[in-house]
Amino acid sequence: MNSRLKPLSKSTDHKPRLIDSFGRQVDYIRLSVTDRCDFRCVYCMTEDMTFLPRKQILSLEELQQVARAFTELGVKKIRLTGGEPMVRSDVMSLIESLGKLPGLQELLLTTNGAQLDNYAPALKAAGVNRINISIDSLDADRFKRISRVGELDSVLAGIDAAIAEGFDRIKLNSVIMRGYNEDEVLALADYAVDRGIDIAFIEEMPLGEASDHAREETTCSNAWVRSVIEEKYELLDSAEKTAGPSRYSQAVGHRSRIGFISPITHNFCEDCNRVRVTVEGRLLLCLGNEHSVDLKAVLRDSNSTHEDLKQIIIAAMDLKPERHYFYDKKHVQPVRLMNTTGG
Ligand code: SAM
Ligand code: SF4
């Protein structure tokens, strides 16, 4: 272990200890539990994907240890993501153990929704507070074109199951792409508003190369998406900050909030409070940069302790870059696809 590191208190008081060199406090992690998925969305994956071999990915026990280390360092919120979290075998045992972590205030899940019809009650019982469900089209053929293999009906059933289970603030995520679904902005907003749930529109990010289209031609700005929505809904901007690239507005007269996640056209990096851990155990300090630390090496080193893992995480905060530079040719662009990043 690096002897220059400050000694770490042995206590697990869950006080915030993750502060980066720009003074930002990290209290939120996105933990990827798999790079695999039962869909192949055109913006996220190529058609023929090679997935990581089993020994290269963290075991469920290692994922639990990473989550525990972060909560002991003051992380209050964990979002499980992937790939598709629900395709990892025995993922429910991990979720149940995370639901019991002292210090954790919010356990969240991002899913394509295809298996929620089966899992919604178990997820609620395990302590998942909120669920984000991705859906990019309400037309079955088009849904299949975008997801390449997904069935719209399974996702709609999953959304209904999550609503029936009474999850707090269910949110839909839609990536709007020119030539794919830009004419469905209002239909997707209506679908969410009719059900009293939230929806966020995401600008497509240049993470790896998309095999079916040139991203620069398909990316729709959220300013345009918002203008379409405002043809029908009055939007009242929320003062609440999400400490990320998203901003939410209340649809006046309705329960739903409409969100705009605009990493391309707006840079909100100064508020960033999050890091990601890939399923390979790579602590990724920024979605749009490659700065990272290998936690798997520490986890699998028989001479390293849990306290060593926490020290490495604390030290890694100094590597967190100030901001991302999507589409800025002066800066190296990420080559990893979203499924290996943890969305
Ligand atoms: N499989 C789950 C799902 O689809 O919700 C979780 C993982 S997925 C990578 C997380 C989110 O990332 C999804 O909402 C997806 O739409 C979004 N996403 C994937 N690739 C993206 C890209 N290149 N640009 C913007 N959003 C992307
Ligand atoms: Fe799978 Fe989610 Fe990526 Fe679609 S966005 S391919 S559902 S991981």
PDB file of C-alpha atoms in Angstrom, residues 148 200 251:
ATOM      1  CA  ARG A 148     -32.718  -4.912 -32.101  1.00  0.00           C
ATOM      2  CA  ALA A 200     -36.362  11.979 -18.798  1.00  0.00           C
ATOM      3  CA  ALA A 251     -45.721  19.374 -16.097  1.00  0.00           C
TER       4      ALA A 251
END
